[in-house]
Tab-separated table of C-alpha atoms in Angstrom:
chain	number	residue	atom	x	y	z
A	129	MET	CA	60.088	-38.888	-113.011
A	130	ILE	CA	60.951	-37.094	-109.744
A	131	LEU	CA	62.592	-40.263	-108.410
A	132	LEU	CA	64.669	-40.529	-111.535
A	133	ALA	CA	65.908	-36.999	-111.065
A	134	THR	CA	67.506	-37.845	-107.705
A	135	ASN	CA	70.268	-39.798	-109.425
A	136	GLY	CA	72.702	-37.895	-111.637
A	137	ASN	CA	72.935	-40.519	-114.383
A	138	TRP	CA	69.190	-41.119	-114.431
A	139	SER	CA	68.611	-37.367	-114.524
A	140	SER	CA	70.780	-36.960	-117.614
A	141	PHE	CA	69.154	-39.985	-119.256
A	142	THR	CA	65.636	-38.712	-118.542
A	143	GLY	CA	66.531	-35.264	-119.852
A	144	ARG	CA	67.656	-36.726	-123.159
A	145	ILE	CA	64.148	-38.109	-123.688
A	146	HIS	CA	63.002	-34.478	-124.127
A	147	PRO	CA	63.396	-34.380	-127.946
A	148	LEU	CA	61.117	-37.440	-128.141
A	149	VAL	CA	58.535	-36.248	-125.613
A	150	VAL	CA	58.368	-32.640	-126.783
A	151	HIS	CA	56.617	-33.532	-130.047
A	152	LEU	CA	53.756	-35.341	-128.295
A	153	PRO	CA	51.920	-32.283	-126.872
A	154	ILE	CA	52.480	-30.429	-130.141
A	155	GLY	CA	50.701	-33.126	-132.154
A	156	ILE	CA	47.857	-33.473	-129.660
A	157	LEU	CA	47.322	-29.707	-129.438
A	158	LEU	CA	47.236	-29.287	-133.196
A	159	ILE	CA	44.576	-31.993	-133.484
A	160	ALA	CA	42.606	-30.460	-130.603
A	161	VAL	CA	42.664	-26.964	-132.097
A	162	LEU	CA	41.683	-28.335	-135.524
A	163	LEU	CA	38.694	-30.223	-134.078
A	164	LEU	CA	37.746	-27.174	-132.028
A	165	LEU	CA	37.510	-25.071	-135.164
A	166	LEU	CA	35.743	-27.783	-137.198
A	167	SER	CA	33.168	-28.461	-134.455
A	168	ARG	CA	31.642	-25.051	-135.107
A	169	TRP	CA	30.007	-26.634	-138.179
A	170	PRO	CA	27.075	-29.068	-137.614
A	171	ARG	CA	28.597	-32.014	-139.477
A	172	TRP	CA	31.647	-31.981	-137.182
A	173	GLN	CA	29.858	-31.419	-133.856
A	174	ARG	CA	30.051	-35.131	-133.016
A	175	PHE	CA	33.779	-34.637	-132.261
A	176	ARG	CA	33.090	-31.948	-129.640
A	177	ASN	CA	33.055	-34.435	-126.755
A	178	THR	CA	36.627	-35.538	-127.521
A	179	ILE	CA	38.073	-32.005	-127.280
A	180	PRO	CA	38.314	-31.811	-123.433
A	181	PHE	CA	40.107	-35.179	-123.361
A	182	LEU	CA	42.590	-34.008	-126.013
A	183	PHE	CA	43.420	-30.835	-124.093
A	184	LEU	CA	43.867	-32.870	-120.887
A	185	ALA	CA	46.223	-35.275	-122.689
A	186	ALA	CA	48.114	-32.320	-124.171
A	187	PHE	CA	48.424	-30.699	-120.722
A	188	LEU	CA	49.913	-33.861	-119.205
A	189	ALA	CA	52.256	-34.364	-122.158
A	190	ALA	CA	53.349	-30.716	-121.918
A	191	LEU	CA	54.151	-31.180	-118.211
A	192	CYS	CA	56.357	-34.188	-119.047
A	193	SER	CA	58.003	-32.161	-121.791
A	194	CYS	CA	58.735	-29.299	-119.381
A	195	LEU	CA	60.204	-31.681	-116.804
A	196	THR	CA	62.452	-33.520	-119.260
A	197	GLY	CA	63.478	-30.192	-120.777
A	198	TYR	CA	64.509	-28.885	-117.364
A	199	LEU	CA	66.608	-31.997	-116.702
A	200	LEU	CA	68.239	-31.702	-120.126
A	201	SER	CA	69.133	-28.074	-119.458
A	202	GLN	CA	71.150	-29.167	-116.423
A	203	ASP	CA	73.734	-30.694	-118.770
A	204	GLY	CA	74.746	-27.124	-119.640
A	205	GLY	CA	76.197	-25.813	-122.864
A	206	TYR	CA	73.194	-23.659	-123.813
A	207	ASP	CA	72.825	-19.919	-124.225
A	208	ASP	CA	70.998	-18.619	-121.127
A	209	HIS	CA	68.773	-16.174	-122.999
A	210	LEU	CA	67.619	-18.723	-125.577
A	211	LEU	CA	67.158	-21.348	-122.882
A	212	ASP	CA	65.062	-19.068	-120.664
A	213	THR	CA	62.876	-17.984	-123.594
A	214	HIS	CA	62.319	-21.554	-124.786
A	215	ARG	CA	61.565	-22.762	-121.238
A	216	ASN	CA	59.076	-19.936	-120.528
A	217	LEU	CA	57.269	-20.509	-123.817
A	218	GLY	CA	57.042	-24.243	-123.063
A	219	ILE	CA	55.564	-23.543	-119.620
A	220	ALA	CA	53.097	-21.116	-121.204
A	221	VAL	CA	51.978	-23.847	-123.631
A	222	ALA	CA	51.366	-26.237	-120.698
A	223	VAL	CA	49.448	-23.581	-118.728
A	224	ILE	CA	47.203	-22.563	-121.648
A	225	SER	CA	46.552	-26.263	-122.393
A	226	GLY	CA	45.379	-26.720	-118.799
A	227	ILE	CA	43.171	-23.635	-119.006
A	228	MET	CA	41.633	-24.911	-122.244
A	229	CYS	CA	40.884	-28.218	-120.546
A	230	ILE	CA	39.060	-26.443	-117.687
A	231	VAL	CA	37.244	-23.981	-119.961
A	232	GLN	CA	35.603	-26.830	-121.902
A	233	SER	CA	33.467	-27.677	-118.836
A	234	VAL	CA	32.016	-24.140	-118.681
A	235	LYS	CA	30.093	-23.807	-121.931
A	236	LYS	CA	29.303	-20.118	-121.635
A	237	LEU	CA	32.915	-19.240	-120.938
A	238	ALA	CA	34.196	-21.632	-123.601
A	239	ASN	CA	32.149	-19.928	-126.320
A	240	ARG	CA	33.775	-16.587	-125.483
A	241	ILE	CA	37.466	-17.329	-125.029
A	242	GLN	CA	38.359	-20.733	-126.470
A	243	ILE	CA	39.007	-19.467	-130.015
A	244	PRO	CA	41.363	-16.637	-128.889
A	245	LEU	CA	43.133	-19.111	-126.575
A	246	ALA	CA	43.468	-21.618	-129.430
A	247	VAL	CA	45.088	-18.960	-131.618
A	248	LEU	CA	47.408	-18.017	-128.744
A	249	LEU	CA	48.359	-21.674	-128.360
A	250	LEU	CA	49.369	-21.926	-132.019
A	251	VAL	CA	51.543	-18.812	-131.675
A	252	LEU	CA	53.198	-20.130	-128.498
A	253	ILE	CA	53.855	-23.573	-130.038
A	254	SER	CA	55.480	-21.979	-133.107
A	255	ALA	CA	57.656	-19.659	-131.025
A	256	ALA	CA	58.692	-22.422	-128.604
A	257	GLY	CA	59.602	-24.682	-131.539
A	258	HIS	CA	61.691	-21.966	-133.157
A	259	TYR	CA	63.682	-21.256	-130.000
A	260	GLY	CA	64.080	-24.984	-129.397
A	261	GLY	CA	65.536	-25.348	-132.881
A	262	SER	CA	67.870	-22.424	-132.200
A	263	LEU	CA	69.124	-24.125	-129.038
A	264	THR	CA	69.816	-27.360	-130.894
A	265	HIS	CA	71.087	-26.138	-134.247
A	266	GLY	CA	72.189	-22.553	-133.651
A	267	ASP	CA	70.326	-19.265	-133.957
A	268	ASN	CA	70.842	-19.102	-137.725
A	269	TYR	CA	69.673	-22.650	-138.510
A	270	LEU	CA	66.565	-21.348	-140.295
A	271	THR	CA	67.908	-18.225	-142.008
A	272	ALA	CA	71.051	-20.005	-143.252
A	273	ALA	CA	68.939	-22.185	-145.555
A	274	MET	CA	66.610	-19.416	-146.721
A	275	PRO	CA	66.440	-18.646	-150.448
A	276	PRO	CA	67.831	-15.156	-151.175
A	277	VAL	CA	64.349	-13.773	-151.879
A	278	LEU	CA	63.293	-14.643	-148.301
A	279	GLN	CA	66.554	-13.559	-146.700
A	280	ARG	CA	65.756	-9.993	-147.696
A	281	PHE	CA	62.872	-10.049	-145.220
A	282	SER	CA	64.808	-11.719	-142.398
A	283	LYS	CA	66.893	-9.930	-139.813
A	284	GLY	CA	69.929	-12.048	-140.626
A	285	ASP	CA	72.553	-10.960	-143.093
A	286	ILE	CA	72.476	-12.358	-146.600
A	287	PRO	CA	75.578	-14.517	-147.111
A	288	ALA	CA	78.213	-12.520	-148.932
A	289	VAL	CA	79.429	-13.545	-152.350
A	290	ALA	CA	83.020	-14.768	-152.354
A	291	ALA	CA	85.365	-11.780	-152.238
A	292	TYR	CA	87.835	-13.404	-154.622
A	293	LYS	CA	87.767	-14.272	-158.317
A	294	ASP	CA	90.903	-16.395	-158.273
A	295	ILE	CA	91.332	-19.106	-155.650
A	296	SER	CA	94.967	-18.080	-155.196
A	297	ASP	CA	93.764	-14.718	-153.866
A	298	ALA	CA	91.386	-16.281	-151.314
A	299	ARG	CA	92.210	-15.845	-147.629
A	300	VAL	CA	92.698	-19.354	-146.303
A	301	TYR	CA	91.048	-18.965	-142.896
A	302	GLU	CA	88.514	-16.199	-143.564
A	303	ASP	CA	87.300	-17.309	-147.027
A	304	LEU	CA	87.803	-21.081	-146.982
A	305	VAL	CA	88.119	-22.549	-143.470
A	306	GLN	CA	85.649	-20.403	-141.522
A	307	PRO	CA	82.734	-21.098	-143.921
A	308	VAL	CA	83.298	-24.847	-143.384
A	309	LEU	CA	83.253	-24.407	-139.598
A	310	ASN	CA	80.146	-22.222	-139.842
A	311	GLU	CA	78.298	-24.883	-141.799
A	312	ARG	CA	79.445	-27.984	-139.914
A	313	CYS	CA	80.389	-26.936	-136.375
A	314	ILE	CA	78.881	-23.627	-135.256
A	315	SER	CA	75.472	-25.151	-134.492
A	316	CYS	CA	77.039	-26.877	-131.447
A	317	HIS	CA	79.953	-24.535	-130.698
A	318	SER	CA	78.664	-20.984	-130.613
A	319	GLN	CA	77.543	-18.465	-128.037
A	320	GLN	CA	74.048	-19.926	-128.267
A	321	LYS	CA	75.154	-23.513	-127.651
A	322	LEU	CA	78.465	-23.961	-125.850
A	323	LYS	CA	78.975	-27.694	-126.187
A	324	GLY	CA	82.097	-28.560	-124.234
A	325	GLY	CA	82.516	-24.862	-123.479
A	326	LEU	CA	83.993	-24.409	-126.966
A	327	GLN	CA	83.226	-21.584	-129.386
A	328	LEU	CA	84.401	-21.697	-132.994
A	329	GLU	CA	83.031	-18.368	-134.160
A	330	SER	CA	86.469	-16.772	-134.371
A	331	LEU	CA	90.113	-17.820	-134.421
A	332	ALA	CA	90.709	-16.187	-131.039
A	333	LEU	CA	87.924	-18.258	-129.432
A	334	MET	CA	89.229	-21.374	-131.191
A	335	ARG	CA	92.689	-20.833	-129.709
A	336	LYS	CA	91.151	-20.235	-126.282
A	337	GLY	CA	89.567	-23.690	-126.429
A	338	GLY	CA	86.917	-25.219	-124.212
A	339	GLU	CA	86.573	-27.328	-121.090
A	340	ASN	CA	89.379	-29.652	-122.243
A	341	GLY	CA	91.766	-26.862	-123.202
A	342	PRO	CA	92.933	-25.562	-126.605
A	343	VAL	CA	91.775	-27.422	-129.695
A	344	LEU	CA	94.515	-26.109	-131.990
A	345	LYS	CA	98.205	-26.975	-132.028
A	346	ASP	CA	99.823	-24.925	-134.756
A	347	SER	CA	101.507	-26.962	-137.497
A	348	MET	CA	100.386	-30.226	-135.863
A	349	PRO	CA	96.932	-31.227	-137.174
A	350	GLU	CA	97.253	-34.800	-135.888
A	351	GLU	CA	97.724	-33.398	-132.352
A	352	SER	CA	94.910	-30.831	-132.631
A	353	GLU	CA	91.560	-31.879	-131.170
A	354	LEU	CA	89.798	-29.818	-133.845
A	355	PHE	CA	91.159	-32.197	-136.485
A	356	LYS	CA	91.634	-35.449	-134.513
A	357	ARG	CA	87.957	-35.738	-133.657
A	358	LEU	CA	86.993	-35.589	-137.323
A	359	LEU	CA	88.763	-38.909	-137.892
A	360	LEU	CA	87.189	-40.887	-135.034
A	361	PRO	CA	84.718	-43.691	-135.859
A	362	GLU	CA	81.102	-42.611	-136.072
A	363	SER	CA	80.300	-44.778	-133.042
A	364	ASP	CA	82.786	-42.861	-130.857
A	365	GLU	CA	80.993	-40.366	-128.608
A	366	HIS	CA	83.870	-37.884	-129.018
A	367	ARG	CA	83.609	-37.817	-132.811
A	368	MET	CA	82.805	-34.483	-134.406
A	369	PRO	CA	80.379	-33.786	-135.892
A	370	PRO	CA	78.415	-36.264	-133.754
A	371	LYS	CA	76.511	-39.198	-135.179
A	372	GLY	CA	73.442	-38.079	-137.086
A	373	LYS	CA	74.952	-34.819	-138.344
A	374	PRO	CA	76.608	-34.354	-141.761
A	375	SER	CA	80.337	-35.081	-141.712
A	376	LEU	CA	82.968	-32.975	-143.400
A	377	SER	CA	83.648	-33.988	-146.969
A	378	PRO	CA	87.116	-35.368	-147.856
A	379	ALA	CA	87.933	-32.035	-149.516
A	380	GLU	CA	86.896	-30.070	-146.414
A	381	THR	CA	88.916	-32.386	-144.175
A	382	GLU	CA	91.973	-31.966	-146.398
A	383	LEU	CA	91.518	-28.188	-146.351
A	384	LEU	CA	91.394	-28.109	-142.544
A	385	HIS	CA	94.473	-30.351	-142.287
A	386	TRP	CA	96.430	-28.108	-144.677
A	387	TRP	CA	95.472	-24.935	-142.824
A	388	ILE	CA	96.523	-26.298	-139.425
A	389	ALA	CA	99.713	-27.824	-140.850
A	390	SER	CA	100.554	-24.380	-142.257
A	391	GLY	CA	100.374	-22.872	-138.757
A	392	ALA	CA	96.628	-22.064	-138.680
A	393	PRO	CA	97.289	-18.494	-139.851
A	394	ALA	CA	94.799	-15.662	-140.243
A	395	GLY	CA	94.941	-13.170	-143.098
A	396	LYS	CA	97.167	-15.352	-145.284
A	397	LYS	CA	96.170	-16.004	-148.900
A	398	VAL	CA	96.321	-19.319	-150.709
A	399	LYS	CA	99.264	-18.125	-152.795
A	400	ASP	CA	101.209	-17.296	-149.606
A	401	LEU	CA	101.246	-20.863	-148.242
A	402	PRO	CA	103.138	-23.954	-149.467
A	403	LYS	CA	100.928	-26.548	-151.169
A	404	ASN	CA	101.165	-30.276	-151.789
A	405	PRO	CA	99.538	-32.032	-154.780
A	406	ARG	CA	96.481	-33.120	-152.767
A	407	ILE	CA	95.543	-29.641	-151.576
A	408	MET	CA	96.239	-28.268	-155.044
A	409	ALA	CA	93.569	-30.622	-156.407
A	410	VAL	CA	91.136	-29.507	-153.697
A	411	LEU	CA	91.799	-25.826	-154.380
A	412	ALA	CA	91.403	-26.307	-158.127
A	413	ALA	CA	87.885	-27.641	-157.528
A	414	MET	CA	87.090	-24.547	-155.434
A	415	GLN	CA	88.033	-22.105	-158.190
A	416	PRO	CA	84.958	-19.896	-158.873
A	417	ALA	CA	83.478	-20.240	-162.331
A	418	ALA	CA	84.435	-17.439	-164.658
A	419	PRO	CA	81.586	-14.904	-164.938
A	420	ILE	CA	79.909	-14.249	-168.264
A	421	ASP	CA	81.430	-11.321	-170.150
A	422	LYS	CA	78.375	-9.063	-170.062
A	423	GLN	CA	79.921	-6.463	-172.406
A	424	GLU	CA	80.565	-8.908	-175.215
A	425	PHE	CA	77.819	-11.485	-175.046
A	426	VAL	CA	74.992	-10.346	-172.732
A	427	PRO	CA	73.297	-6.951	-173.155
A	428	GLU	CA	73.149	-4.867	-170.002
A	429	ARG	CA	69.391	-4.550	-169.960
A	430	GLU	CA	66.524	-6.213	-168.171
A	431	VAL	CA	63.905	-8.139	-170.089
A	432	ALA	CA	60.642	-9.779	-169.142
A	433	GLN	CA	60.418	-13.546	-168.982
A	434	ALA	CA	59.568	-15.225	-172.285
A	435	GLY	CA	56.139	-16.797	-172.643
A	436	LYS	CA	55.826	-20.493	-171.851
A	437	VAL	CA	53.804	-21.168	-175.005
A	438	ALA	CA	56.535	-19.671	-177.238
A	439	ILE	CA	59.261	-21.682	-175.495
A	440	GLN	CA	57.219	-24.876	-175.717
A	441	ALA	CA	56.731	-24.348	-179.469
A	442	LEU	CA	60.521	-24.196	-179.937
A	443	THR	CA	61.070	-27.209	-177.709
A	444	ASP	CA	58.516	-29.212	-179.706
A	445	LYS	CA	60.658	-28.620	-182.798
A	446	GLY	CA	63.655	-30.171	-181.049
A	447	LEU	CA	65.412	-26.928	-180.075
A	448	LYS	CA	67.053	-26.527	-176.678
A	449	VAL	CA	65.993	-23.335	-174.884
A	450	LEU	CA	67.970	-22.224	-171.836
A	451	GLN	CA	68.244	-19.087	-169.739
A	452	VAL	CA	71.665	-17.464	-170.011
A	453	GLY	CA	71.884	-16.963	-166.222
A	454	ASP	CA	69.949	-17.892	-163.076
A	455	ALA	CA	68.638	-14.354	-162.559
A	456	ASP	CA	68.618	-13.364	-166.247
A	457	HIS	CA	65.692	-13.831	-168.640
A	458	HIS	CA	67.877	-13.646	-171.764
A	459	LEU	CA	67.702	-16.882	-173.764
A	460	ALA	CA	70.124	-19.161	-175.581
A	461	VAL	CA	68.547	-21.371	-178.267
A	462	SER	CA	70.378	-24.325	-179.826
A	463	GLY	CA	69.356	-26.494	-182.768
A	464	TYR	CA	72.120	-29.036	-182.212
A	465	THR	CA	69.558	-31.841	-181.936
A	466	ALA	CA	67.060	-30.370	-184.417
A	467	GLY	CA	68.483	-31.228	-187.838
A	468	ASN	CA	65.050	-30.894	-189.485
A	469	PHE	CA	64.582	-27.312	-188.307
A	470	SER	CA	64.056	-25.321	-191.539
A	471	ASP	CA	63.087	-21.909	-192.955
A	472	LYS	CA	59.382	-22.488	-192.322
A	473	ASP	CA	60.115	-22.945	-188.622
A	474	ILE	CA	62.261	-19.834	-188.083
A	475	SER	CA	59.189	-17.677	-187.432
A	476	LEU	CA	58.847	-19.566	-184.120
A	477	LEU	CA	61.841	-17.533	-182.883
A	478	LEU	CA	60.089	-14.188	-183.299
A	479	PRO	CA	57.863	-14.394	-180.151
A	480	VAL	CA	61.074	-14.551	-178.049
A	481	LYS	CA	63.033	-11.933	-180.040
A	482	GLU	CA	63.293	-9.613	-177.003
A	483	GLN	CA	64.930	-12.339	-174.907
A	484	LEU	CA	66.936	-14.238	-177.557
A	485	ILE	CA	70.641	-13.293	-177.614
A	486	TRP	CA	72.473	-16.571	-178.429
A	487	LEU	CA	71.321	-18.638	-181.403
A	488	ASP	CA	72.956	-21.815	-182.686
A	489	LEU	CA	71.362	-23.237	-185.840
A	490	SER	CA	74.434	-25.137	-187.011
A	491	GLY	CA	73.643	-28.370	-188.819
A	492	THR	CA	69.979	-27.467	-189.388
A	493	ALA	CA	68.132	-27.293	-192.726
A	494	ILE	CA	67.908	-23.499	-192.974
A	495	THR	CA	68.786	-21.694	-196.237
A	496	ASP	CA	69.254	-18.120	-197.437
A	497	ALA	CA	65.482	-17.701	-197.289
A	498	GLY	CA	65.624	-17.875	-193.493
A	499	MET	CA	67.963	-14.886	-193.155
A	500	SER	CA	65.132	-12.345	-193.294
A	501	ALA	CA	63.543	-13.823	-190.149
A	502	ILE	CA	66.891	-14.015	-188.343
A	503	GLY	CA	67.426	-10.363	-189.225
A	504	GLN	CA	64.334	-9.580	-187.128
A	505	LEU	CA	66.107	-10.672	-183.934
A	506	PRO	CA	67.447	-7.254	-182.860
A	507	HIS	CA	69.281	-8.303	-179.677
A	508	LEU	CA	71.179	-11.268	-181.087
A	509	THR	CA	74.839	-11.190	-179.952
A	510	ARG	CA	75.968	-14.712	-180.995
A	511	LEU	CA	74.912	-16.545	-184.140
A	512	ASP	CA	76.206	-19.909	-185.351
A	513	ILE	CA	74.922	-20.987	-188.797
A	514	ARG	CA	77.780	-23.207	-189.932
A	515	LYS	CA	77.214	-26.452	-191.817
A	516	THR	CA	73.814	-25.429	-193.242
A	517	ALA	CA	72.488	-24.889	-196.795
A	518	ILE	CA	73.191	-21.149	-196.657
A	519	GLN	CA	74.897	-19.786	-199.798
A	520	GLY	CA	75.458	-16.277	-198.392
A	521	LYS	CA	73.253	-14.383	-200.879
A	522	THR	CA	71.111	-12.754	-198.161
A	523	LEU	CA	73.687	-12.171	-195.403
A	524	GLN	CA	72.948	-8.430	-195.553
A	525	GLU	CA	69.845	-9.210	-193.475
A	526	LEU	CA	72.167	-9.726	-190.505
A	527	ASN	CA	73.043	-6.024	-190.554
A	528	HIS	CA	69.695	-5.498	-188.826
A	529	CYS	CA	71.079	-7.455	-185.851
A	530	THR	CA	72.923	-4.408	-184.570
A	531	ASP	CA	74.129	-6.128	-181.360
A	532	LEU	CA	75.747	-9.051	-183.199
A	533	ARG	CA	79.289	-9.660	-181.893
A	534	TYR	CA	80.021	-13.258	-182.903
A	535	LEU	CA	79.192	-14.920	-186.234
A	536	ASN	CA	80.192	-18.392	-187.423
A	537	ILE	CA	79.282	-19.231	-191.035
A	538	GLY	CA	81.920	-21.880	-191.634
A	539	GLN	CA	81.403	-24.992	-193.762
A	540	ASN	CA	79.032	-23.103	-196.085
A	541	ASN	CA	79.374	-22.272	-199.795
A	542	CYS	CA	79.896	-18.509	-199.350
A	543	SER	CA	82.104	-16.219	-201.446
A	544	ALA	CA	84.129	-13.139	-200.530
A	545	ALA	CA	81.523	-10.898	-202.176
A	546	ASP	CA	78.798	-12.446	-200.036
A	547	ILE	CA	80.781	-11.894	-196.836
A	548	GLY	CA	81.607	-8.312	-197.775
A	549	VAL	CA	78.047	-7.145	-197.120
A	550	LEU	CA	78.654	-7.610	-193.389
A	551	LYS	CA	80.529	-4.300	-193.302
A	552	GLY	CA	77.257	-2.676	-192.274
A	553	ASN	CA	77.395	-4.504	-188.947
A	554	LYS	CA	79.654	-2.128	-187.016
A	555	ASN	CA	79.611	-4.103	-183.721
A	556	LEU	CA	80.785	-7.393	-185.204
A	557	GLN	CA	83.952	-8.543	-183.408
A	558	GLN	CA	84.498	-12.212	-184.326
A	559	LEU	CA	83.891	-13.829	-187.714
A	560	TYR	CA	84.609	-17.517	-188.387
A	561	LEU	CA	84.874	-18.730	-191.995
A	562	ASN	CA	86.566	-22.122	-191.831
A	563	GLU	CA	85.985	-24.444	-194.799
A	564	THR	CA	84.460	-21.761	-197.036
A	565	GLN	CA	85.596	-20.438	-200.403
A	566	VAL	CA	86.911	-17.329	-198.695
A	567	ASN	CA	90.471	-16.830	-197.539
A	568	LYS	CA	91.830	-14.012	-195.424
A	569	SER	CA	93.585	-12.256	-198.327
A	570	MET	CA	90.199	-11.789	-200.049
A	571	LEU	CA	88.761	-9.970	-197.034
A	572	SER	CA	90.996	-6.931	-196.976
A	573	GLN	CA	88.143	-4.517	-197.678
A	574	LEU	CA	85.977	-5.947	-194.900
A	575	GLN	CA	88.936	-5.770	-192.524
A	576	HIS	CA	89.456	-2.130	-193.594
A	577	ASP	CA	85.791	-1.283	-192.978
A	578	LEU	CA	85.748	-3.105	-189.617
A	579	PRO	CA	89.275	-2.691	-188.182
A	580	GLY	CA	88.289	-4.233	-184.832
A	581	LEU	CA	87.000	-7.436	-186.462
A	582	LYS	CA	88.869	-10.693	-185.834
A	583	ILE	CA	88.546	-12.908	-188.919
A	584	ASP	CA	89.329	-16.599	-188.597
A	585	THR	CA	89.417	-18.590	-191.844
A	586	GLY	CA	90.730	-21.835	-190.314
A	587	GLY	CA	93.080	-24.081	-192.247
A	588	TYR	CA	95.748	-24.205	-189.577
A	589	GLN	CA	98.769	-26.478	-189.985
A	590	LEU	CA	101.167	-27.300	-187.215
A	591	PRO	CA	104.842	-27.743	-188.081
A	592	ALA	CA	106.075	-31.334	-188.021
A	593	LEU	CA	108.544	-32.150	-185.289
A	594	ALA	CA	111.125	-34.887	-185.379
A	595	SER	CA	109.748	-36.201	-182.116
A	596	ASP	CA	106.358	-36.722	-183.774
A	597	THR	CA	107.782	-39.512	-185.974
A	598	ILE	CA	107.975	-43.045	-184.681
A	599	GLU	CA	110.042	-45.526	-186.647
A	600	TYR	CA	109.197	-49.212	-186.583
A	601	HIS	CA	111.964	-51.714	-187.328
A	602	LYS	CA	111.151	-55.241	-188.310
A	603	THR	CA	113.119	-57.729	-186.299
A	604	ALA	CA	113.997	-60.984	-187.914
A	605	LYS	CA	112.582	-64.063	-186.263
A	606	LEU	CA	115.108	-66.389	-184.705
């Protein structure tokens, strides 16, 4: 190994073996510590004689790892603080491995200190591995992938939610381009790992460039190294990201090209820059989903999670049960695929009445007799009971659903008198009555009692346009 280090090319080659070699002492040490702990029990004592050999092998492997790591560090491009910490922890692992090897030959001493040293070894291995990962992938490589519940306990900042609701209001560099660079490029081009002397953590550092000069040429993406290297073949050593790391998606590549072609500005919004059809398609796909209207459809209250047994009982009847939101225990239940769901089954909804807010029983076999059970769902905000056997004689039961905002009872044999009883439901905002015996002129009293109610009776007809008519002329055969 020392001979190899005398030649520059061999030194670099030997250093790059470090990622392969570094895992060898880790594996050996973990096995050695495990056998050391197990050998305290009589049935495992037969493995005690192998422990000194394992610690000796781990010591030698750790020395090779330290040497190859030192040679790799000579290539440069690493944060000095992280590098020093990782190197010192690696040396400490090698030293403690050697001490453990020696201690095994002194039984009295081994009984006193080998367990504390084994615990120390595990701590050192974990810390050295973490700092090694930070050198390779960036100091946020672990926290960036943490679920939000764990990020609260980490020192890193929780990623901010997008500051825009409409993609046209997004800042091109700050909200769209920089997140792509953070995910794909920062692990190799940050203060912690200065590959090529280039940092991409800010626009100012990007314009400063690296060892080969600036990587941005405003309005000329094809001449900008930041973009050109994305298009190189995977086998090319200058390609970015390098082989083995996730490439930018076509949409991300198009976004970067558009930003540079627009002058690589900072602070500009999407609506401020000219757009071609390709980038318009990319931006349309990046439009955030519209949030749920919590005032109209989701009560602003917290509820406990529904019981698994109650949900399973509904699922067994063919109903679909879904949570309204990822962090919300309110439930939406649909009987779209449960045509046989009937009045005798409605009681299965009652165990989830605190969570149930959206209910779709359209096309099921329920009748007026089921209305009394539905009336016991106090937090219902949406109810769809169209195309059922309901005649409307017990609709007054729905007045107990005081949060009801949306009601669809179309395609049922209901009369105006039946619908009129809904005047007791003061929060009702939308009522759909298509294909019923009721027309809007018959609902004047209900509209008077509930002036904020939108009543839709269907039966729309679009005016015929001359352009809608196609004339066919029969041509005589020659």
